[in-house]
PDB file of C-alpha atoms and ligand atoms in Angstrom:
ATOM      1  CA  UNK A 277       0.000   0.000   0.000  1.00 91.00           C
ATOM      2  CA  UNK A 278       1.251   3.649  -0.555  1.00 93.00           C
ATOM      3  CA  UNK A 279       1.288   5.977   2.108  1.00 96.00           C
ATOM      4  CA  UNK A 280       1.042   9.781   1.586  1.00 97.00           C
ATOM      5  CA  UNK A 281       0.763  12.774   3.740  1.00 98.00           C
ATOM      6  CA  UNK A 282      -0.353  15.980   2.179  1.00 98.00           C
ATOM      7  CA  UNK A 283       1.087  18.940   4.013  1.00 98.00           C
ATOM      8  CA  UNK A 284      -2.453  21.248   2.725  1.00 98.00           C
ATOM      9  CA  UNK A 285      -1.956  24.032   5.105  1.00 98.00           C
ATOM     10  CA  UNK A 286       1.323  24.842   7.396  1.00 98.00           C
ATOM     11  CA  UNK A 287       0.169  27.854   8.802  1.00 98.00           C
ATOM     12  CA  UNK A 288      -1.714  29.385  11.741  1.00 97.00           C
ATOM     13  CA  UNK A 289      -5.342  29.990  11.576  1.00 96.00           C
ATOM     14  CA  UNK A 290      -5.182  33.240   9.677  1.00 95.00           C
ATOM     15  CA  UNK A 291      -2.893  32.343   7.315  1.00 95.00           C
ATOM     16  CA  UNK A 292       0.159  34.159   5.930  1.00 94.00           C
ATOM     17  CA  UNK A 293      -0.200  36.932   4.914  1.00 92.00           C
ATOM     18  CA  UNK A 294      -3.375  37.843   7.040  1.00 90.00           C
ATOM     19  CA  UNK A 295      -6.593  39.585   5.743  1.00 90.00           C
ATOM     20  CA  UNK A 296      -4.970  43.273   4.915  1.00 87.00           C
ATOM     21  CA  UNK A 297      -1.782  42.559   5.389  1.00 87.00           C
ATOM     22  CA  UNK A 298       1.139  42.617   2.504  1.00 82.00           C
ATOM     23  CA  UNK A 299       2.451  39.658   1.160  1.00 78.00           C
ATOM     24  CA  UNK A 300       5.523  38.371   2.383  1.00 75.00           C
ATOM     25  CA  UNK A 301       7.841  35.755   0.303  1.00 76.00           C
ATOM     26  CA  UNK A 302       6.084  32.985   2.227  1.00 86.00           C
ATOM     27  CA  UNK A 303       2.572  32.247   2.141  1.00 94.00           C
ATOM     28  CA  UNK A 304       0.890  29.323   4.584  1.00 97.00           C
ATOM     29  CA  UNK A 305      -2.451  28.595   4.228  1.00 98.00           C
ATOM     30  CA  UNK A 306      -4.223  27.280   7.495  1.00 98.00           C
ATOM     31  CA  UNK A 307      -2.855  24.385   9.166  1.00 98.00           C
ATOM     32  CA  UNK A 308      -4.904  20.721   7.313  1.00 98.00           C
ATOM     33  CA  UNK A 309      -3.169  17.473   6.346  1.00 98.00           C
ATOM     34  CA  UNK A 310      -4.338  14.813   3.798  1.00 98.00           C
ATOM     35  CA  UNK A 311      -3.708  11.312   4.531  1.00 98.00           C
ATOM     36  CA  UNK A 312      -3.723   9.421   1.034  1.00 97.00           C
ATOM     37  CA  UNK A 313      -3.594   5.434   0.931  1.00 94.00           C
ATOM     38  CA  UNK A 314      -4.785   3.446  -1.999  1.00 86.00           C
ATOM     39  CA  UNK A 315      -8.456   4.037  -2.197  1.00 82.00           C
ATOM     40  CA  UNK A 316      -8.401   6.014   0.834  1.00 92.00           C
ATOM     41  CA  UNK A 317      -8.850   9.758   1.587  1.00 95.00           C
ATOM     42  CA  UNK A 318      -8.786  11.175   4.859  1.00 98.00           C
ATOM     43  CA  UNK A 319      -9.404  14.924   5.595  1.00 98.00           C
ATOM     44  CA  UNK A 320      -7.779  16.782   8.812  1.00 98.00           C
ATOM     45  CA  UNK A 321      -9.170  19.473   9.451  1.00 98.00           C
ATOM     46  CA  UNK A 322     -11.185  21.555   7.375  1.00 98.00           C
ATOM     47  CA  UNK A 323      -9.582  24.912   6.827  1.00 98.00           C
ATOM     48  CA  UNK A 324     -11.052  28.151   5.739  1.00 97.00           C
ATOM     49  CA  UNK A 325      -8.300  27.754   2.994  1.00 97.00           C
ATOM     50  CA  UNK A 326     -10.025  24.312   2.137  1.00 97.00           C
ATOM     51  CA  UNK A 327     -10.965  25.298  -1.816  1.00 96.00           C
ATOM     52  CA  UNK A 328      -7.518  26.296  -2.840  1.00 96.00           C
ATOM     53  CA  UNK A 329      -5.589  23.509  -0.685  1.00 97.00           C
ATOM     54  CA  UNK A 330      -7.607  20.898  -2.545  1.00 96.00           C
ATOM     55  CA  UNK A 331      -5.807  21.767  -6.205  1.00 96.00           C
ATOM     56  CA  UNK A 332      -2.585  19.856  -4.045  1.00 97.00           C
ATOM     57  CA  UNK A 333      -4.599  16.421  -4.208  1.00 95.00           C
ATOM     58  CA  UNK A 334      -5.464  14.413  -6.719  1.00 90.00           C
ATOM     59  CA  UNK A 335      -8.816  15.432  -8.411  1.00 88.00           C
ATOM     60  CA  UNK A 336     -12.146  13.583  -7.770  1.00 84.00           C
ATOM     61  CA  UNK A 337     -14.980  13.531 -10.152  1.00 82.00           C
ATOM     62  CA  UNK A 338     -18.875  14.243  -9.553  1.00 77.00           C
ATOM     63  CA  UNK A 339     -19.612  10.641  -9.010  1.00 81.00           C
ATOM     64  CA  UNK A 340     -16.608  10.183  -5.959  1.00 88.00           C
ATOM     65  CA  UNK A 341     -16.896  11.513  -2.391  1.00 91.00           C
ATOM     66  CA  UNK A 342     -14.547  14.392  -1.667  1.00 93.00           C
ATOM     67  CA  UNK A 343     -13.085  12.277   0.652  1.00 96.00           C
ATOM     68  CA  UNK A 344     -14.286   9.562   2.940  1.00 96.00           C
ATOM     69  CA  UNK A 345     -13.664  10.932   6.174  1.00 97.00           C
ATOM     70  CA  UNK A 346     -13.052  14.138   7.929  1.00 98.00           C
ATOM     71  CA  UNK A 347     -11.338  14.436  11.197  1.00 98.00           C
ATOM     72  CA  UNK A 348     -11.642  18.024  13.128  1.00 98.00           C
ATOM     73  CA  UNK A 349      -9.409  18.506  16.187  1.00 98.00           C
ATOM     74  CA  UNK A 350     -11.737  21.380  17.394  1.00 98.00           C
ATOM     75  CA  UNK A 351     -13.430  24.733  16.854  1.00 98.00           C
ATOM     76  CA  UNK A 352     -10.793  27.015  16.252  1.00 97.00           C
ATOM     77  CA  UNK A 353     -11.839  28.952  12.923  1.00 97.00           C
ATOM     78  CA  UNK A 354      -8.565  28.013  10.920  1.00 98.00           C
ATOM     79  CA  UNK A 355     -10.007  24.125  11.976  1.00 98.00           C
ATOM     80  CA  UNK A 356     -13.524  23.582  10.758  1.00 98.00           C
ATOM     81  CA  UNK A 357     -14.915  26.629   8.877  1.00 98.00           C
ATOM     82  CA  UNK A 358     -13.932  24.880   5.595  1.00 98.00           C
ATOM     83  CA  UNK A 359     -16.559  22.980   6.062  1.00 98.00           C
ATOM     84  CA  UNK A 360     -18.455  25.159   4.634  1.00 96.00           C
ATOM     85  CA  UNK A 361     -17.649  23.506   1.301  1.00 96.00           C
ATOM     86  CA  UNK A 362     -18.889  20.024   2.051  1.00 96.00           C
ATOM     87  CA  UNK A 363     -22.410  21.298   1.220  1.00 95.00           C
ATOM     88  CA  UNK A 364     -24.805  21.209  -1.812  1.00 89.00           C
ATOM     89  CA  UNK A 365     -23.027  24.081  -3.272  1.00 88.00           C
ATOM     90  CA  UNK A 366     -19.844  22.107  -3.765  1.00 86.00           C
ATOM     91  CA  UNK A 367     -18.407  18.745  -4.248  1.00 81.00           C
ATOM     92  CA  UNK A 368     -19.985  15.297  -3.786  1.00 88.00           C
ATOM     93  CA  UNK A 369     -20.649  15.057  -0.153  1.00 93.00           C
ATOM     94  CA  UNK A 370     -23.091  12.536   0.872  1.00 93.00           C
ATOM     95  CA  UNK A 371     -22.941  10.831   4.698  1.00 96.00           C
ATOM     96  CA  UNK A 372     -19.299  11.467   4.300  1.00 97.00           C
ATOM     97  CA  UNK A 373     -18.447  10.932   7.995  1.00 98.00           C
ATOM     98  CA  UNK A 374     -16.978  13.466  10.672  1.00 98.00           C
ATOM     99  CA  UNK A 375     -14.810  12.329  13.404  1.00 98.00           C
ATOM    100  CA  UNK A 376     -14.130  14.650  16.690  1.00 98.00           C
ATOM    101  CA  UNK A 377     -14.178  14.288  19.683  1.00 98.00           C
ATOM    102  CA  UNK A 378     -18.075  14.477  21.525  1.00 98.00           C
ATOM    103  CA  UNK A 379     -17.506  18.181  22.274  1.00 97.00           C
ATOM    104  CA  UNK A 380     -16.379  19.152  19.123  1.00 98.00           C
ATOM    105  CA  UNK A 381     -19.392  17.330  17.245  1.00 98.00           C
ATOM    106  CA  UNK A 382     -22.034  18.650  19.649  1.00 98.00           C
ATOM    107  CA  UNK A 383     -20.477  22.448  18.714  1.00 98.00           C
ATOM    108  CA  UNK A 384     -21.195  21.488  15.093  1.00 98.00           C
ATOM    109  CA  UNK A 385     -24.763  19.192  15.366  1.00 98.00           C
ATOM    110  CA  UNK A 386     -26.010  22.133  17.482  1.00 98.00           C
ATOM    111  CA  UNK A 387     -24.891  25.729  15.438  1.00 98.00           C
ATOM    112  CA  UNK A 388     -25.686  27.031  12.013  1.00 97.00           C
ATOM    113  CA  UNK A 389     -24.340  27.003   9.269  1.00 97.00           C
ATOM    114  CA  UNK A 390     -22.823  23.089  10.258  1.00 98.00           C
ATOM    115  CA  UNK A 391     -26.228  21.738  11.723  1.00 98.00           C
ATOM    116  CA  UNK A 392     -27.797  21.871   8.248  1.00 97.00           C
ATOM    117  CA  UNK A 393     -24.823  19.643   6.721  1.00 98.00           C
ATOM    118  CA  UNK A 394     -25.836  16.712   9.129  1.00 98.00           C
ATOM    119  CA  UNK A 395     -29.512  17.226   8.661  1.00 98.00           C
ATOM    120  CA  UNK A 396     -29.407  17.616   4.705  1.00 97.00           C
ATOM    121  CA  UNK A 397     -27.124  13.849   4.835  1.00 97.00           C
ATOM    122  CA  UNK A 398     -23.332  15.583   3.485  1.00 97.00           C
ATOM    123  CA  UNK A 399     -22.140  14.545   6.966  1.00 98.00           C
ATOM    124  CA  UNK A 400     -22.784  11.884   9.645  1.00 98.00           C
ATOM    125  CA  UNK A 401     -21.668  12.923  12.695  1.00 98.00           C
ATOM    126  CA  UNK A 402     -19.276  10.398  14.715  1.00 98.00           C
ATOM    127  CA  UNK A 403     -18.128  11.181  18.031  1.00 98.00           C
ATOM    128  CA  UNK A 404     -15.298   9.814  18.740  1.00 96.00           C
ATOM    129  CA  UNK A 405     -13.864   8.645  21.943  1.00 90.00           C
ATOM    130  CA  UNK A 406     -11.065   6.536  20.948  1.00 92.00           C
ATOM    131  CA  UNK A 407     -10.383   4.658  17.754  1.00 97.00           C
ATOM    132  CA  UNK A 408     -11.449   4.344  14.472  1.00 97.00           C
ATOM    133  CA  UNK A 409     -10.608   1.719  12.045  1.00 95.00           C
ATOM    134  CA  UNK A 410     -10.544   2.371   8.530  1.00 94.00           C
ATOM    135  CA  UNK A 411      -9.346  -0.781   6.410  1.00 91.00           C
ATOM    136  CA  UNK A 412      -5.456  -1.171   7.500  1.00 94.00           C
ATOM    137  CA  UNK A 413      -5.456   2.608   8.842  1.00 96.00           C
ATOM    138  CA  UNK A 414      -6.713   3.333  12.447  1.00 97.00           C
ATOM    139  CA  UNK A 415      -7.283   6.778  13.650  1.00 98.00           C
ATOM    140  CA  UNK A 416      -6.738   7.620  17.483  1.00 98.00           C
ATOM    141  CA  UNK A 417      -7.726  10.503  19.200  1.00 98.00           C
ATOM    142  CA  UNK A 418      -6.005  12.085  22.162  1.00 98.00           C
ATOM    143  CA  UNK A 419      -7.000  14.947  23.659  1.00 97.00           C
ATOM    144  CA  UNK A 420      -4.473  17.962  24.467  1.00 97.00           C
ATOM    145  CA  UNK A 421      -4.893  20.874  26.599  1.00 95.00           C
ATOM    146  CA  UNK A 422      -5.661  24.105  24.368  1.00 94.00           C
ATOM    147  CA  UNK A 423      -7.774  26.944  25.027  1.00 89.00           C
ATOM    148  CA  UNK A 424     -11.190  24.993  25.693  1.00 84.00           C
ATOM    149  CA  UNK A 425     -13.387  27.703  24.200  1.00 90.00           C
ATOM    150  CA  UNK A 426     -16.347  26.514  21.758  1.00 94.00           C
ATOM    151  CA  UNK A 427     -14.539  22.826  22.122  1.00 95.00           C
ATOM    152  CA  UNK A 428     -12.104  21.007  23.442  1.00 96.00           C
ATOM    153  CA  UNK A 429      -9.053  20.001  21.381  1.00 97.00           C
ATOM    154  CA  UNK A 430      -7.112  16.777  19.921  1.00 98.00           C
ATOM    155  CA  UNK A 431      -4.663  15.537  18.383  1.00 98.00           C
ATOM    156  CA  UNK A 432      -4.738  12.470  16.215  1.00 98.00           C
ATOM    157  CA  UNK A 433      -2.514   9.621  15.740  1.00 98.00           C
ATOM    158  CA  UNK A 434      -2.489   7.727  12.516  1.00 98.00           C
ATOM    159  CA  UNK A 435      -1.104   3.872  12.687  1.00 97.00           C
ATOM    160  CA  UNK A 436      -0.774   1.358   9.956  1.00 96.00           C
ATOM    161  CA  UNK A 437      -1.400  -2.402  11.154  1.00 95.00           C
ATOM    162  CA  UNK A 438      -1.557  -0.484  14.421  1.00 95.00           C
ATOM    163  CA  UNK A 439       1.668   0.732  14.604  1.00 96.00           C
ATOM    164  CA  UNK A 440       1.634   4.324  14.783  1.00 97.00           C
ATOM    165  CA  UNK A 441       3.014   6.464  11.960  1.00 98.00           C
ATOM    166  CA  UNK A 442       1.858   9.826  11.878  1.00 98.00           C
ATOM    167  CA  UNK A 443       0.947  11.989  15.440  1.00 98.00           C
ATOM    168  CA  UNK A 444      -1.185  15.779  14.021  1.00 98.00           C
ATOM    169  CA  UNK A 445      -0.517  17.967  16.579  1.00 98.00           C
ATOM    170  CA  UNK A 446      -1.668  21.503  15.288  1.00 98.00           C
ATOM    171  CA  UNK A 447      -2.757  23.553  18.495  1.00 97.00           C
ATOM    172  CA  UNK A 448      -1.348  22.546  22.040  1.00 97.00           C
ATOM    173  CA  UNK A 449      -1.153  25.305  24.953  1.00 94.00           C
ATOM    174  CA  UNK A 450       2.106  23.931  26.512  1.00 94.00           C
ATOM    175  CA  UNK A 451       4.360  20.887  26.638  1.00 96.00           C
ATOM    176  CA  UNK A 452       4.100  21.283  30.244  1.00 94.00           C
ATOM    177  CA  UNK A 453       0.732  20.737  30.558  1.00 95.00           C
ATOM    178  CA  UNK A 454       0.658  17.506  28.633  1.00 96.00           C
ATOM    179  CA  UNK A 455       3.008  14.934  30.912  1.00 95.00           C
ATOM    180  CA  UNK A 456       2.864  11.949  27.952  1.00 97.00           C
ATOM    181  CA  UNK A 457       4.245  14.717  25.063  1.00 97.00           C
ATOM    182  CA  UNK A 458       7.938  13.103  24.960  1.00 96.00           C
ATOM    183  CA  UNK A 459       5.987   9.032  24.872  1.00 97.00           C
ATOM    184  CA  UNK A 460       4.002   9.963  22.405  1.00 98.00           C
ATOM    185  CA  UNK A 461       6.326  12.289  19.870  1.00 98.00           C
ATOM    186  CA  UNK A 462       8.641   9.170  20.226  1.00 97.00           C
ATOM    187  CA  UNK A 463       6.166   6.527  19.047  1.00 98.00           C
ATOM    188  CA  UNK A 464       5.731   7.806  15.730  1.00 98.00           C
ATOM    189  CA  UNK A 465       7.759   8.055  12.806  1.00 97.00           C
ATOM    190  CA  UNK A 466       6.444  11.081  11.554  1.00 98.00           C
ATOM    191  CA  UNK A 467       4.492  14.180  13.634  1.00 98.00           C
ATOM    192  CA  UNK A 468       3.411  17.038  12.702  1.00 98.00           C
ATOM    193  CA  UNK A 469       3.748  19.654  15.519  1.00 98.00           C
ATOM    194  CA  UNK A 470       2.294  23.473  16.545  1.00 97.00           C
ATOM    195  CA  UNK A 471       5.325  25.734  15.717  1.00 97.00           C
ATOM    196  CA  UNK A 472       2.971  28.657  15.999  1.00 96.00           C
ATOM    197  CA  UNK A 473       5.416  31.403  17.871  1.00 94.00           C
ATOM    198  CA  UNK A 474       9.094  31.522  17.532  1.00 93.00           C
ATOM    199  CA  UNK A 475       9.755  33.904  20.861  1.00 85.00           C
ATOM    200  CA  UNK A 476       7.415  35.529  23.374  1.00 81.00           C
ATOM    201  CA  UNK A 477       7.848  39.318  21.401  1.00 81.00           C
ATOM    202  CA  UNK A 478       6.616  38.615  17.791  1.00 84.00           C
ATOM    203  CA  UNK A 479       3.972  40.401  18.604  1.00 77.00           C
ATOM    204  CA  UNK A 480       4.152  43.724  19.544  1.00 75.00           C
ATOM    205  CA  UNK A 481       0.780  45.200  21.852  1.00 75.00           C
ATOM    206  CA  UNK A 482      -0.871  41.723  21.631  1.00 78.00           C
ATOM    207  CA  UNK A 483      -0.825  39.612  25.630  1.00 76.00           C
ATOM    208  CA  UNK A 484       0.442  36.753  24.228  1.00 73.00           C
ATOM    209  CA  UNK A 485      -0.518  35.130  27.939  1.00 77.00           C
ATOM    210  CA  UNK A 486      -3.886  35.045  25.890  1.00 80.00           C
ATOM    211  CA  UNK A 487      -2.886  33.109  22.834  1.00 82.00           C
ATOM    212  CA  UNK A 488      -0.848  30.226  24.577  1.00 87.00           C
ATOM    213  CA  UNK A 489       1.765  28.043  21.784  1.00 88.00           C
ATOM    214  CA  UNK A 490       4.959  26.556  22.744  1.00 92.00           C
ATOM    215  CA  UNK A 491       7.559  28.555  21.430  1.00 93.00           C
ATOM    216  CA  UNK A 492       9.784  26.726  18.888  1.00 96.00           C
ATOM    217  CA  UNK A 493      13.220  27.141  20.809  1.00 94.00           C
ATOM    218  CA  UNK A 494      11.599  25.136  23.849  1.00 94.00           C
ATOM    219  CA  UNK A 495      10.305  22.395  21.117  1.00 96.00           C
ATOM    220  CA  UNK A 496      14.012  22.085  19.709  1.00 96.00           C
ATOM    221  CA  UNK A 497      15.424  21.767  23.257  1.00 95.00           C
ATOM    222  CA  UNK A 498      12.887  19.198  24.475  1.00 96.00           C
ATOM    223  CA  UNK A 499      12.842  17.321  21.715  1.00 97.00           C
ATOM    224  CA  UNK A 500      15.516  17.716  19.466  1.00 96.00           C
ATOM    225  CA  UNK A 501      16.930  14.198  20.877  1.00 96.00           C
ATOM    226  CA  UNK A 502      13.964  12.088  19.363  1.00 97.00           C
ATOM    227  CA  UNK A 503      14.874  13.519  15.755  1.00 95.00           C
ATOM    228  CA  UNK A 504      16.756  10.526  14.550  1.00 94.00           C
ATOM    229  CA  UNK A 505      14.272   8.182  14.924  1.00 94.00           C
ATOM    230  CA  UNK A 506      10.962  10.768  14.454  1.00 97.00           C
ATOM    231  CA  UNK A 507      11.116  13.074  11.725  1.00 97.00           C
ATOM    232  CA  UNK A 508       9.357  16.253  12.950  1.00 97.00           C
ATOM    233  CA  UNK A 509       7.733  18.730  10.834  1.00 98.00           C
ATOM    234  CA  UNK A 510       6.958  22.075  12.693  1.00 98.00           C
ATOM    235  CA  UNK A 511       3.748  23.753  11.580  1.00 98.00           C
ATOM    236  CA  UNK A 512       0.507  26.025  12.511  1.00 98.00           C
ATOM    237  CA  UNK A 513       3.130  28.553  11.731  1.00 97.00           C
ATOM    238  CA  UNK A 514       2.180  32.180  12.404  1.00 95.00           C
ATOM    239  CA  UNK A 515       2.773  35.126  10.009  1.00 93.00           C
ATOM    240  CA  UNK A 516       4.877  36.651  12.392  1.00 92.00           C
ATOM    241  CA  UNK A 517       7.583  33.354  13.526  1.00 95.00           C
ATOM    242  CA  UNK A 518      10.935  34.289  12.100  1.00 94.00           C
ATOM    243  CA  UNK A 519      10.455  30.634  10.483  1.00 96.00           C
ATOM    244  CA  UNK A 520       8.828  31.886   7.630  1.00 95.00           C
ATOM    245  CA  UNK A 521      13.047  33.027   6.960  1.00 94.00           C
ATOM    246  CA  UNK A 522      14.725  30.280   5.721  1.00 95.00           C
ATOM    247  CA  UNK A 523      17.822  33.207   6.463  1.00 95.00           C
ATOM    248  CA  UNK A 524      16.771  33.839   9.764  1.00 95.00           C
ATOM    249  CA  UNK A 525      18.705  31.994  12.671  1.00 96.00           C
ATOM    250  CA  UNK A 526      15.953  30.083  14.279  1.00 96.00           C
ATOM    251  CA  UNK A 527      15.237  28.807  10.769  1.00 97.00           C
ATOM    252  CA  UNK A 528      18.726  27.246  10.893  1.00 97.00           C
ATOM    253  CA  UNK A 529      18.885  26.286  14.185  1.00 97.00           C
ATOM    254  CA  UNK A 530      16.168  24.049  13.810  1.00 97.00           C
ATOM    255  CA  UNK A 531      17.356  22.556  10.629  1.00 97.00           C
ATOM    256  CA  UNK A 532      20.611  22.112  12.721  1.00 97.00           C
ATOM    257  CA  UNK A 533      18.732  20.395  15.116  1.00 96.00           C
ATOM    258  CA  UNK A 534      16.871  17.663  12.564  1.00 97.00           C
ATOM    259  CA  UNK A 535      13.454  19.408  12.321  1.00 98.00           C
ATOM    260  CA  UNK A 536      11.960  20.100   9.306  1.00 98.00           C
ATOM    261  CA  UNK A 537       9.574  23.590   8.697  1.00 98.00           C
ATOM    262  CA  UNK A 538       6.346  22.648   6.687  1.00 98.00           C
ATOM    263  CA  UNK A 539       5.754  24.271   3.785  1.00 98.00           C
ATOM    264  CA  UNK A 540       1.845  23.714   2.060  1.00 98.00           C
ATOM    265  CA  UNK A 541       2.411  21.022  -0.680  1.00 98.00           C
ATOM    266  CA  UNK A 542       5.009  19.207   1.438  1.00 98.00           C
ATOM    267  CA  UNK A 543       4.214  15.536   1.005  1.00 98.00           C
ATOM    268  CA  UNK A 544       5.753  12.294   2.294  1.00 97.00           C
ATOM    269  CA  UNK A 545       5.564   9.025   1.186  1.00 96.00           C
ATOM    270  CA  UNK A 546       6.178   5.161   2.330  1.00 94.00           C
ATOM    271  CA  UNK A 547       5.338   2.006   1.315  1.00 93.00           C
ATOM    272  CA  UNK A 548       3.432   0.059   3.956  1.00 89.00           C
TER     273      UNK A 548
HETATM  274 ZN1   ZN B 856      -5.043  26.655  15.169  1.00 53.95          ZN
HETATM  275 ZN1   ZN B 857      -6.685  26.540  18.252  1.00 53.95          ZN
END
């Protein structure tokens, strides 16, 4: 079987560049991964940025779902608001089912415009309290601390034959507040990790107290040591992380360090 991940979005909720703001040399669409295996498509997250991000996968005609499943970590907008385009204006969406966890699906069975997508039959709503089997993929959720607001928040672990391959960690408050982080990074070949803020004065005026990301210096120290057996892709990348540099020194120093920075269109393959 091949085994593909689609990097569709590597950036933060709002994208780079943000609504009114000029373009840098780097642009990041909202943070969204495609996992591809033979006849299987599976959506995570459902970004704002959803329409373009789709022209990275392979096209589907009328008669094909858009994908058969989509898995939402929670209800921050750069998360689920593409999901706007799963209904009878778009593409072929019929009981294509949604995985979250039982918070995150009772945000979306229970608010417009999302409630009419279950009712009208583009979704079925699953929540989700541990695993999911999908032919010789299984889907795990585990739940991480990050700003409960509309929902709580996951991350999800992708395995093939059960062993795990893939960990999507977009959005996590701190590695502090999540004992198991080290355990779990290590068990995977392959994670995906919230890179959002490169230091604690990227943002100038804004209480970034509020708006809780690990910054990516105390990623590369904690974890650095697991990159020669887990290749770690740092993403959710805000407009303002001196990432977006491939010149700038943090840039380097976490190449130096084994990591690699996501770009949209990034995609990794394996046999399995
Ligand atoms: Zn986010
Ligand atoms: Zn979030």
């Amino acid at each position: 079987m091949q085994l593909q991940l689609v990097v569709l979005g590597s950036g933060q909720d709002g994208g780079t560049p943000q609504v009114g703001s000029a373009a840098p040399t780097t642009s990041r669409t909202a943070s969204s991964i495609a996992v591809l295996a033979d006849d299987v498509r599976l959506l995570f997250d459902a970004s704002p940025d959803l329409r373009i991000q789709f022209q990275l996968l392979p096209t589907v005609d009328r008669s094909e779902l858009l994908v058969d499943a989509v898995f939402i970590t929670h209800c921050h907008m750069g998360h689920y608001t593409g999901l706007a385009h799963f209904g009878r204006e778009a593409a072929n969406t019929n009981q294509i089912p949604l995985y979250g966890s039982p918070s995150v699906v009772e945000v979306l069975e229970t608010n417009e415009p999302w409630a009419s997508l279950f009712r009208r039959g583009n979704l079925r709503a699953h929540p989700m309290d541990d695993v999911v089997h999908l032919g010789r993929l299984s889907v795990r959720r585990i739940p991480v601390p990050h700003r409960a607001e509309l929902s709580d928040a996951s991350a999800f672990s992708i395995a093939v034959d059960e062993r795990p391959w893939l960990l999507y960690l977009p959005d996590i408050d701190a590695w502090d507040e999540w004992p198991q982080a080290e355990r779990v990074l290590s068990s995977h070949e392959l994670c995906l990790l919230d890179a959002t803020f490169g230091s604690p004065d990227e943002l100038p005026g804004r209480d970034m107290s509020s708006i809780p990301h690990p910054f990516v210096e105390e990623t590369i120290a904690r974890f650095g040591h697991l990159s020669a057996r887990t290749m770690m892709l740092l993403g959710h990348i805000n407009h303002s992380n001196p990432l977006n540099d491939r010149s700038s020194r943090l840039f380097r120093r976490a190449v130096a360090a084994g990591f690699v920075v996501a770009e949209d269109g990034m995609t990794i393959s394996r046999q399995a």
